Amino acid sequence: MSPPYERLAAWRFCHELALRSREFTKGWSKEDSWLGSQIRRAAFSAAANMVEGSTKRGPREFRRYLDISLGSLAELEYAFRFACDAKIESDLPWDDIRTLRNRAHGTTRLLYNTISDKVRQGEAK
């Protein structure tokens, strides 16, 4: 039986983003390796925080971890913009990694909103 987080579309997109971010930054120069490392950490953090949050008790805690995941995805948005504007080259297309980041962000935001609704409903009882 697979872990419950694997059923989450948001996690699947974040996991794919973490894997693709590793590929995306693989051949970067030593001068740009600091940014590649930051990108890989932020992408991993988005997926890992979702996994950790899904094991916590109740929706309020899960929502907190999803908020951290969203922060990591926002950090990635800027990192990709910086890398593109700084003309750092990659073997993979910029549009592909940005599209994947946007998809991961959108599904994570939807999950966050759904969990937030559950939190509000619990507070209203």
mmCIF file of N, CA and C in Angstrom:
data_model
loop_
_atom_site.group_PDB
_atom_site.id
_atom_site.type_symbol
_atom_site.label_atom_id
_atom_site.label_comp_id
_atom_site.label_asym_id
_atom_site.label_seq_id
_atom_site.Cartn_x
_atom_site.Cartn_y
_atom_site.Cartn_z
ATOM 1 N N MET A 1 0.841 -1.184 0.000
ATOM 2 C CA MET A 1 0.000 0.000 0.000
ATOM 3 C C MET A 1 0.885 1.247 0.000
ATOM 4 N N SER A 2 0.561 2.178 -0.848
ATOM 5 C CA SER A 2 1.387 3.386 -0.960
ATOM 6 C C SER A 2 0.996 4.402 0.113
ATOM 7 N N PRO A 3 1.936 5.275 0.460
ATOM 8 C CA PRO A 3 1.646 6.307 1.463
ATOM 9 C C PRO A 3 0.525 7.237 0.976
ATOM 10 N N PRO A 4 -0.272 7.776 1.898
ATOM 11 C CA PRO A 4 -1.412 8.619 1.511
ATOM 12 C C PRO A 4 -1.031 9.850 0.686
ATOM 13 N N TYR A 5 0.118 10.431 0.944
ATOM 14 C CA TYR A 5 0.499 11.646 0.216
ATOM 15 C C TYR A 5 0.654 11.396 -1.279
ATOM 16 N N GLU A 6 0.939 10.156 -1.669
ATOM 17 C CA GLU A 6 1.110 9.849 -3.089
ATOM 18 C C GLU A 6 -0.190 9.997 -3.878
ATOM 19 N N ARG A 7 -1.318 10.032 -3.181
ATOM 20 C CA ARG A 7 -2.606 10.237 -3.859
ATOM 21 C C ARG A 7 -2.852 11.707 -4.178
ATOM 22 N N LEU A 8 -2.072 12.591 -3.606
ATOM 23 C CA LEU A 8 -2.263 14.033 -3.799
ATOM 24 C C LEU A 8 -1.636 14.495 -5.114
ATOM 25 N N ALA A 9 -2.445 15.057 -5.988
ATOM 26 C CA ALA A 9 -1.921 15.586 -7.258
ATOM 27 C C ALA A 9 -0.863 16.648 -6.979
ATOM 28 N N ALA A 10 -1.092 17.461 -5.951
ATOM 29 C CA ALA A 10 -0.135 18.521 -5.614
ATOM 30 C C ALA A 10 1.230 17.916 -5.281
ATOM 31 N N TRP A 11 1.247 16.836 -4.506
ATOM 32 C CA TRP A 11 2.517 16.210 -4.178
ATOM 33 C C TRP A 11 3.172 15.634 -5.435
ATOM 34 N N ARG A 12 2.390 14.985 -6.289
ATOM 35 C CA ARG A 12 2.969 14.392 -7.508
ATOM 36 C C ARG A 12 3.637 15.461 -8.378
ATOM 37 N N PHE A 13 2.994 16.623 -8.510
ATOM 38 C CA PHE A 13 3.611 17.707 -9.283
ATOM 39 C C PHE A 13 4.863 18.233 -8.585
ATOM 40 N N CYS A 14 4.812 18.385 -7.270
ATOM 41 C CA CYS A 14 5.991 18.873 -6.536
ATOM 42 C C CYS A 14 7.137 17.869 -6.611
ATOM 43 N N HIS A 15 6.816 16.593 -6.513
ATOM 44 C CA HIS A 15 7.839 15.550 -6.622
ATOM 45 C C HIS A 15 8.491 15.585 -8.010
ATOM 46 N N GLU A 16 7.658 15.680 -9.036
ATOM 47 C CA GLU A 16 8.193 15.772 -10.396
ATOM 48 C C GLU A 16 9.048 17.030 -10.552
ATOM 49 N N LEU A 17 8.607 18.125 -9.962
ATOM 50 C CA LEU A 17 9.371 19.378 -10.017
ATOM 51 C C LEU A 17 10.734 19.218 -9.336
ATOM 52 N N ALA A 18 10.770 18.526 -8.211
ATOM 53 C CA ALA A 18 12.047 18.295 -7.521
ATOM 54 C C ALA A 18 12.990 17.477 -8.403
ATOM 55 N N LEU A 19 12.459 16.430 -9.018
ATOM 56 C CA LEU A 19 13.292 15.605 -9.901
ATOM 57 C C LEU A 19 13.765 16.390 -11.124
ATOM 58 N N ARG A 20 12.856 17.134 -11.728
ATOM 59 C CA ARG A 20 13.207 17.910 -12.929
ATOM 60 C C ARG A 20 14.159 19.055 -12.594
ATOM 61 N N SER A 21 14.023 19.638 -11.409
ATOM 62 C CA SER A 21 14.931 20.720 -11.005
ATOM 63 C C SER A 21 16.357 20.206 -10.902
ATOM 64 N N ARG A 22 16.499 18.981 -10.452
ATOM 65 C CA ARG A 22 17.829 18.366 -10.382
ATOM 66 C C ARG A 22 18.422 18.232 -11.783
ATOM 67 N N GLU A 23 17.606 17.712 -12.708
ATOM 68 C CA GLU A 23 18.054 17.592 -14.097
ATOM 69 C C GLU A 23 18.363 18.958 -14.697
ATOM 70 N N PHE A 24 17.480 19.896 -14.424
ATOM 71 C CA PHE A 24 17.544 21.224 -15.013
ATOM 72 C C PHE A 24 18.844 21.952 -14.667
ATOM 73 N N THR A 25 19.327 21.764 -13.442
ATOM 74 C CA THR A 25 20.497 22.499 -12.966
ATOM 75 C C THR A 25 21.790 21.696 -13.052
ATOM 76 N N LYS A 26 21.706 20.482 -13.546
ATOM 77 C CA LYS A 26 22.843 19.552 -13.532
ATOM 78 C C LYS A 26 24.117 20.099 -14.163
ATOM 79 N N GLY A 27 24.042 20.682 -15.322
ATOM 80 C CA GLY A 27 25.245 21.087 -16.037
ATOM 81 C C GLY A 27 25.663 22.532 -15.808
ATOM 82 N N TRP A 28 25.104 23.172 -14.808
ATOM 83 C CA TRP A 28 25.439 24.581 -14.584
ATOM 84 C C TRP A 28 26.887 24.748 -14.151
ATOM 85 N N SER A 29 27.454 25.880 -14.505
ATOM 86 C CA SER A 29 28.854 26.159 -14.190
ATOM 87 C C SER A 29 29.065 26.258 -12.684
ATOM 88 N N LYS A 30 30.309 26.169 -12.291
ATOM 89 C CA LYS A 30 30.652 26.304 -10.873
ATOM 90 C C LYS A 30 30.208 27.675 -10.351
ATOM 91 N N GLU A 31 30.322 28.675 -11.183
ATOM 92 C CA GLU A 31 29.916 30.030 -10.806
ATOM 93 C C GLU A 31 28.418 30.102 -10.462
ATOM 94 N N ASP A 32 27.609 29.292 -11.134
ATOM 95 C CA ASP A 32 26.165 29.308 -10.919
ATOM 96 C C ASP A 32 25.672 28.163 -10.042
ATOM 97 N N SER A 33 26.583 27.378 -9.508
ATOM 98 C CA SER A 33 26.177 26.210 -8.727
ATOM 99 C C SER A 33 25.413 26.590 -7.455
ATOM 100 N N TRP A 34 25.693 27.751 -6.891
ATOM 101 C CA TRP A 34 24.973 28.190 -5.689
ATOM 102 C C TRP A 34 23.482 28.314 -5.976
ATOM 103 N N LEU A 35 23.137 28.844 -7.152
ATOM 104 C CA LEU A 35 21.731 29.007 -7.503
ATOM 105 C C LEU A 35 21.097 27.650 -7.806
ATOM 106 N N GLY A 36 21.833 26.789 -8.477
ATOM 107 C CA GLY A 36 21.325 25.442 -8.742
ATOM 108 C C GLY A 36 21.038 24.695 -7.454
ATOM 109 N N SER A 37 21.916 24.843 -6.490
ATOM 110 C CA SER A 37 21.716 24.204 -5.193
ATOM 111 C C SER A 37 20.470 24.758 -4.501
ATOM 112 N N GLN A 38 20.287 26.054 -4.574
ATOM 113 C CA GLN A 38 19.125 26.688 -3.959
ATOM 114 C C GLN A 38 17.832 26.216 -4.626
ATOM 115 N N ILE A 39 17.849 26.094 -5.925
ATOM 116 C CA ILE A 39 16.681 25.613 -6.674
ATOM 117 C C ILE A 39 16.349 24.184 -6.257
ATOM 118 N N ARG A 40 17.347 23.330 -6.183
ATOM 119 C CA ARG A 40 17.101 21.940 -5.799
ATOM 120 C C ARG A 40 16.556 21.843 -4.376
ATOM 121 N N ARG A 41 17.091 22.639 -3.457
ATOM 122 C CA ARG A 41 16.605 22.617 -2.071
ATOM 123 C C ARG A 41 15.163 23.106 -1.976
ATOM 124 N N ALA A 42 14.839 24.190 -2.681
ATOM 125 C CA ALA A 42 13.477 24.730 -2.625
ATOM 126 C C ALA A 42 12.472 23.745 -3.229
ATOM 127 N N ALA A 43 12.838 23.118 -4.335
ATOM 128 C CA ALA A 43 11.943 22.152 -4.971
ATOM 129 C C ALA A 43 11.736 20.931 -4.064
ATOM 130 N N PHE A 44 12.811 20.448 -3.462
ATOM 131 C CA PHE A 44 12.695 19.328 -2.534
ATOM 132 C C PHE A 44 11.836 19.707 -1.343
ATOM 133 N N SER A 45 12.030 20.920 -0.838
ATOM 134 C CA SER A 45 11.272 21.394 0.323
ATOM 135 C C SER A 45 9.777 21.432 0.051
ATOM 136 N N ALA A 46 9.386 21.835 -1.152
ATOM 137 C CA ALA A 46 7.958 21.903 -1.486
ATOM 138 C C ALA A 46 7.316 20.524 -1.349
ATOM 139 N N ALA A 47 7.964 19.501 -1.877
ATOM 140 C CA ALA A 47 7.423 18.141 -1.799
ATOM 141 C C ALA A 47 7.548 17.571 -0.391
ATOM 142 N N ALA A 48 8.698 17.760 0.239
ATOM 143 C CA ALA A 48 8.950 17.169 1.555
ATOM 144 C C ALA A 48 8.031 17.748 2.629
ATOM 145 N N ASN A 49 7.760 19.032 2.577
ATOM 146 C CA ASN A 49 6.859 19.622 3.565
ATOM 147 C C ASN A 49 5.435 19.106 3.400
ATOM 148 N N MET A 50 5.046 18.827 2.187
ATOM 149 C CA MET A 50 3.726 18.248 1.953
ATOM 150 C C MET A 50 3.650 16.852 2.564
ATOM 151 N N VAL A 51 4.701 16.070 2.384
ATOM 152 C CA VAL A 51 4.753 14.728 2.966
ATOM 153 C C VAL A 51 4.680 14.819 4.488
ATOM 154 N N GLU A 52 5.501 15.663 5.066
ATOM 155 C CA GLU A 52 5.521 15.794 6.523
ATOM 156 C C GLU A 52 4.180 16.281 7.054
ATOM 157 N N GLY A 53 3.611 17.284 6.413
ATOM 158 C CA GLY A 53 2.332 17.826 6.857
ATOM 159 C C GLY A 53 1.204 16.829 6.768
ATOM 160 N N SER A 54 1.260 15.946 5.779
ATOM 161 C CA SER A 54 0.181 14.970 5.617
ATOM 162 C C SER A 54 0.151 13.945 6.747
ATOM 163 N N THR A 55 1.227 13.848 7.515
ATOM 164 C CA THR A 55 1.270 12.897 8.630
ATOM 165 C C THR A 55 0.884 13.539 9.961
ATOM 166 N N LYS A 56 0.668 14.834 9.966
ATOM 167 C CA LYS A 56 0.335 15.531 11.206
ATOM 168 C C LYS A 56 -1.125 15.326 11.571
ATOM 169 N N ARG A 57 -1.437 15.628 12.805
ATOM 170 C CA ARG A 57 -2.803 15.472 13.289
ATOM 171 C C ARG A 57 -3.659 16.663 12.896
ATOM 172 N N GLY A 58 -4.642 16.390 12.099
ATOM 173 C CA GLY A 58 -5.640 17.392 11.783
ATOM 174 C C GLY A 58 -5.267 18.340 10.656
ATOM 175 N N PRO A 59 -6.286 18.968 10.103
ATOM 176 C CA PRO A 59 -6.097 19.842 8.948
ATOM 177 C C PRO A 59 -5.329 21.136 9.248
ATOM 178 N N ARG A 60 -5.425 21.633 10.472
ATOM 179 C CA ARG A 60 -4.719 22.877 10.802
ATOM 180 C C ARG A 60 -3.211 22.723 10.642
ATOM 181 N N GLU A 61 -2.671 21.612 11.130
ATOM 182 C CA GLU A 61 -1.231 21.351 10.995
ATOM 183 C C GLU A 61 -0.849 21.120 9.539
ATOM 184 N N PHE A 62 -1.671 20.353 8.829
ATOM 185 C CA PHE A 62 -1.398 20.089 7.418
ATOM 186 C C PHE A 62 -1.372 21.394 6.641
ATOM 187 N N ARG A 63 -2.310 22.265 6.939
ATOM 188 C CA ARG A 63 -2.360 23.563 6.257
ATOM 189 C C ARG A 63 -1.072 24.357 6.490
ATOM 190 N N ARG A 64 -0.539 24.294 7.699
ATOM 191 C CA ARG A 64 0.708 25.016 8.002
ATOM 192 C C ARG A 64 1.853 24.526 7.123
ATOM 193 N N TYR A 65 1.948 23.221 6.932
ATOM 194 C CA TYR A 65 3.006 22.666 6.089
ATOM 195 C C TYR A 65 2.772 22.977 4.611
ATOM 196 N N LEU A 66 1.511 23.006 4.204
ATOM 197 C CA LEU A 66 1.213 23.405 2.825
ATOM 198 C C LEU A 66 1.619 24.859 2.589
ATOM 199 N N ASP A 67 1.448 25.692 3.590
ATOM 200 C CA ASP A 67 1.862 27.092 3.499
ATOM 201 C C ASP A 67 3.375 27.183 3.272
ATOM 202 N N ILE A 68 4.127 26.345 3.954
ATOM 203 C CA ILE A 68 5.585 26.305 3.758
ATOM 204 C C ILE A 68 5.904 25.839 2.338
ATOM 205 N N SER A 69 5.182 24.829 1.847
ATOM 206 C CA SER A 69 5.377 24.359 0.475
ATOM 207 C C SER A 69 5.119 25.482 -0.521
ATOM 208 N N LEU A 70 4.059 26.235 -0.298
ATOM 209 C CA LEU A 70 3.758 27.364 -1.183
ATOM 210 C C LEU A 70 4.876 28.403 -1.161
ATOM 211 N N GLY A 71 5.459 28.626 0.001
ATOM 212 C CA GLY A 71 6.593 29.552 0.097
ATOM 213 C C GLY A 71 7.778 29.062 -0.714
ATOM 214 N N SER A 72 8.052 27.766 -0.656
ATOM 215 C CA SER A 72 9.152 27.197 -1.441
ATOM 216 C C SER A 72 8.882 27.322 -2.934
ATOM 217 N N LEU A 73 7.638 27.131 -3.334
ATOM 218 C CA LEU A 73 7.281 27.269 -4.747
ATOM 219 C C LEU A 73 7.394 28.715 -5.214
ATOM 220 N N ALA A 74 7.086 29.663 -4.345
ATOM 221 C CA ALA A 74 7.270 31.081 -4.678
ATOM 222 C C ALA A 74 8.756 31.399 -4.820
ATOM 223 N N GLU A 75 9.561 30.828 -3.936
ATOM 224 C CA GLU A 75 11.011 31.009 -4.033
ATOM 225 C C GLU A 75 11.523 30.476 -5.373
ATOM 226 N N LEU A 76 11.014 29.337 -5.797
ATOM 227 C CA LEU A 76 11.408 28.778 -7.087
ATOM 228 C C LEU A 76 11.026 29.689 -8.244
ATOM 229 N N GLU A 77 9.854 30.290 -8.142
ATOM 230 C CA GLU A 77 9.424 31.208 -9.201
ATOM 231 C C GLU A 77 10.463 32.310 -9.396
ATOM 232 N N TYR A 78 10.927 32.878 -8.291
ATOM 233 C CA TYR A 78 11.937 33.932 -8.409
ATOM 234 C C TYR A 78 13.283 33.370 -8.879
ATOM 235 N N ALA A 79 13.667 32.215 -8.358
ATOM 236 C CA ALA A 79 14.953 31.630 -8.747
ATOM 237 C C ALA A 79 14.992 31.360 -10.247
ATOM 238 N N PHE A 80 13.894 30.846 -10.791
ATOM 239 C CA PHE A 80 13.843 30.599 -12.233
ATOM 240 C C PHE A 80 13.890 31.910 -13.011
ATOM 241 N N ARG A 81 13.205 32.911 -12.508
ATOM 242 C CA ARG A 81 13.248 34.212 -13.182
ATOM 243 C C ARG A 81 14.667 34.778 -13.163
ATOM 244 N N PHE A 82 15.309 34.699 -11.999
ATOM 245 C CA PHE A 82 16.681 35.196 -11.873
ATOM 246 C C PHE A 82 17.600 34.456 -12.844
ATOM 247 N N ALA A 83 17.504 33.131 -12.859
ATOM 248 C CA ALA A 83 18.370 32.327 -13.729
ATOM 249 C C ALA A 83 18.134 32.664 -15.199
ATOM 250 N N CYS A 84 16.879 32.859 -15.561
ATOM 251 C CA CYS A 84 16.553 33.202 -16.949
ATOM 252 C C CYS A 84 17.081 34.593 -17.300
ATOM 253 N N ASP A 85 16.836 35.565 -16.421
ATOM 254 C CA ASP A 85 17.299 36.937 -16.664
ATOM 255 C C ASP A 85 18.821 37.033 -16.665
ATOM 256 N N ALA A 86 19.481 36.178 -15.866
ATOM 257 C CA ALA A 86 20.948 36.154 -15.815
ATOM 258 C C ALA A 86 21.528 35.339 -16.967
ATOM 259 N N LYS A 87 20.634 34.790 -17.789
ATOM 260 C CA LYS A 87 21.018 34.029 -18.986
ATOM 261 C C LYS A 87 21.852 32.785 -18.651
ATOM 262 N N ILE A 88 21.456 32.117 -17.572
ATOM 263 C CA ILE A 88 22.082 30.846 -17.232
ATOM 264 C C ILE A 88 21.461 29.793 -18.141
ATOM 265 N N GLU A 89 22.298 29.060 -18.828
ATOM 266 C CA GLU A 89 21.804 28.089 -19.805
ATOM 267 C C GLU A 89 21.549 26.734 -19.153
ATOM 268 N N SER A 90 20.540 26.060 -19.691
ATOM 269 C CA SER A 90 20.219 24.713 -19.242
ATOM 270 C C SER A 90 19.911 23.858 -20.459
ATOM 271 N N ASP A 91 20.082 22.557 -20.299
ATOM 272 C CA ASP A 91 19.761 21.639 -21.391
ATOM 273 C C ASP A 91 18.254 21.482 -21.570
ATOM 274 N N LEU A 92 17.492 21.825 -20.539
ATOM 275 C CA LEU A 92 16.036 21.719 -20.601
ATOM 276 C C LEU A 92 15.424 23.090 -20.869
ATOM 277 N N PRO A 93 14.274 23.119 -21.550
ATOM 278 C CA PRO A 93 13.633 24.412 -21.866
ATOM 279 C C PRO A 93 13.083 25.117 -20.628
ATOM 280 N N TRP A 94 13.281 26.423 -20.583
ATOM 281 C CA TRP A 94 12.775 27.245 -19.481
ATOM 282 C C TRP A 94 11.261 27.129 -19.355
ATOM 283 N N ASP A 95 10.566 27.141 -20.491
ATOM 284 C CA ASP A 95 9.104 27.091 -20.452
ATOM 285 C C ASP A 95 8.606 25.819 -19.770
ATOM 286 N N ASP A 96 9.281 24.708 -19.995
ATOM 287 C CA ASP A 96 8.851 23.442 -19.391
ATOM 288 C C ASP A 96 8.953 23.481 -17.869
ATOM 289 N N ILE A 97 10.063 23.962 -17.340
ATOM 290 C CA ILE A 97 10.249 23.974 -15.885
ATOM 291 C C ILE A 97 9.334 25.012 -15.239
ATOM 292 N N ARG A 98 9.125 26.127 -15.916
ATOM 293 C CA ARG A 98 8.198 27.133 -15.377
ATOM 294 C C ARG A 98 6.757 26.625 -15.397
ATOM 295 N N THR A 99 6.369 25.935 -16.445
ATOM 296 C CA THR A 99 5.023 25.369 -16.526
ATOM 297 C C THR A 99 4.808 24.353 -15.413
ATOM 298 N N LEU A 100 5.791 23.514 -15.173
ATOM 299 C CA LEU A 100 5.692 22.525 -14.106
ATOM 300 C C LEU A 100 5.610 23.211 -12.745
ATOM 301 N N ARG A 101 6.396 24.253 -12.525
ATOM 302 C CA ARG A 101 6.327 24.984 -11.263
ATOM 303 C C ARG A 101 4.953 25.612 -11.077
ATOM 304 N N ASN A 102 4.405 26.177 -12.134
ATOM 305 C CA ASN A 102 3.074 26.788 -12.054
ATOM 306 C C ASN A 102 2.000 25.750 -11.758
ATOM 307 N N ARG A 103 2.126 24.588 -12.370
ATOM 308 C CA ARG A 103 1.176 23.506 -12.120
ATOM 309 C C ARG A 103 1.281 23.033 -10.667
ATOM 310 N N ALA A 104 2.498 22.870 -10.177
ATOM 311 C CA ALA A 104 2.702 22.462 -8.780
ATOM 312 C C ALA A 104 2.122 23.513 -7.834
ATOM 313 N N HIS A 105 2.354 24.775 -8.146
ATOM 314 C CA HIS A 105 1.831 25.850 -7.301
ATOM 315 C C HIS A 105 0.302 25.871 -7.324
ATOM 316 N N GLY A 106 -0.279 25.764 -8.506
ATOM 317 C CA GLY A 106 -1.736 25.822 -8.628
ATOM 318 C C GLY A 106 -2.433 24.697 -7.876
ATOM 319 N N THR A 107 -1.922 23.477 -8.010
ATOM 320 C CA THR A 107 -2.555 22.354 -7.320
ATOM 321 C C THR A 107 -2.305 22.420 -5.812
ATOM 322 N N THR A 108 -1.153 22.911 -5.407
ATOM 323 C CA THR A 108 -0.884 23.069 -3.976
ATOM 324 C C THR A 108 -1.782 24.156 -3.391
ATOM 325 N N ARG A 109 -1.992 25.238 -4.117
ATOM 326 C CA ARG A 109 -2.899 26.300 -3.665
ATOM 327 C C ARG A 109 -4.328 25.770 -3.524
ATOM 328 N N LEU A 110 -4.778 24.967 -4.489
ATOM 329 C CA LEU A 110 -6.125 24.380 -4.391
ATOM 330 C C LEU A 110 -6.247 23.473 -3.162
ATOM 331 N N LEU A 111 -5.216 22.668 -2.924
ATOM 332 C CA LEU A 111 -5.222 21.803 -1.747
ATOM 333 C C LEU A 111 -5.232 22.636 -0.471
ATOM 334 N N TYR A 112 -4.422 23.677 -0.443
ATOM 335 C CA TYR A 112 -4.385 24.576 0.719
ATOM 336 C C TYR A 112 -5.768 25.179 0.976
ATOM 337 N N ASN A 113 -6.427 25.632 -0.080
ATOM 338 C CA ASN A 113 -7.755 26.231 0.067
ATOM 339 C C ASN A 113 -8.773 25.208 0.566
ATOM 340 N N THR A 114 -8.694 23.982 0.063
ATOM 341 C CA THR A 114 -9.597 22.912 0.504
ATOM 342 C C THR A 114 -9.392 22.609 1.985
ATOM 343 N N ILE A 115 -8.136 22.500 2.389
ATOM 344 C CA ILE A 115 -7.832 22.229 3.801
ATOM 345 C C ILE A 115 -8.255 23.416 4.670
ATOM 346 N N SER A 116 -8.061 24.625 4.175
ATOM 347 C CA SER A 116 -8.487 25.822 4.917
ATOM 348 C C SER A 116 -9.988 25.815 5.148
ATOM 349 N N ASP A 117 -10.745 25.372 4.147
ATOM 350 C CA ASP A 117 -12.206 25.268 4.299
ATOM 351 C C ASP A 117 -12.555 24.273 5.409
ATOM 352 N N LYS A 118 -11.840 23.161 5.467
ATOM 353 C CA LYS A 118 -12.080 22.174 6.529
ATOM 354 C C LYS A 118 -11.761 22.758 7.899
ATOM 355 N N VAL A 119 -10.685 23.545 7.971
ATOM 356 C CA VAL A 119 -10.325 24.185 9.230
ATOM 357 C C VAL A 119 -11.433 25.135 9.667
ATOM 358 N N ARG A 120 -11.927 25.945 8.729
ATOM 359 C CA ARG A 120 -13.001 26.897 9.052
ATOM 360 C C ARG A 120 -14.273 26.178 9.472
ATOM 361 N N GLN A 121 -14.597 25.086 8.794
ATOM 362 C CA GLN A 121 -15.795 24.330 9.151
ATOM 363 C C GLN A 121 -15.662 23.733 10.555
ATOM 364 N N GLY A 122 -14.467 23.285 10.889
ATOM 365 C CA GLY A 122 -14.214 22.745 12.226
ATOM 366 C C GLY A 122 -14.326 23.807 13.294
ATOM 367 N N GLU A 123 -13.919 25.036 12.968
ATOM 368 C CA GLU A 123 -14.008 26.136 13.935
ATOM 369 C C GLU A 123 -15.449 26.597 14.106
ATOM 370 N N ALA A 124 -16.267 26.416 13.073
ATOM 371 C CA ALA A 124 -17.665 26.866 13.133
ATOM 372 C C ALA A 124 -18.542 25.931 13.948
ATOM 373 N N LYS A 125 -18.064 24.723 14.152
ATOM 374 C CA LYS A 125 -18.875 23.735 14.915
ATOM 375 C C LYS A 125 -18.883 24.015 16.373
#
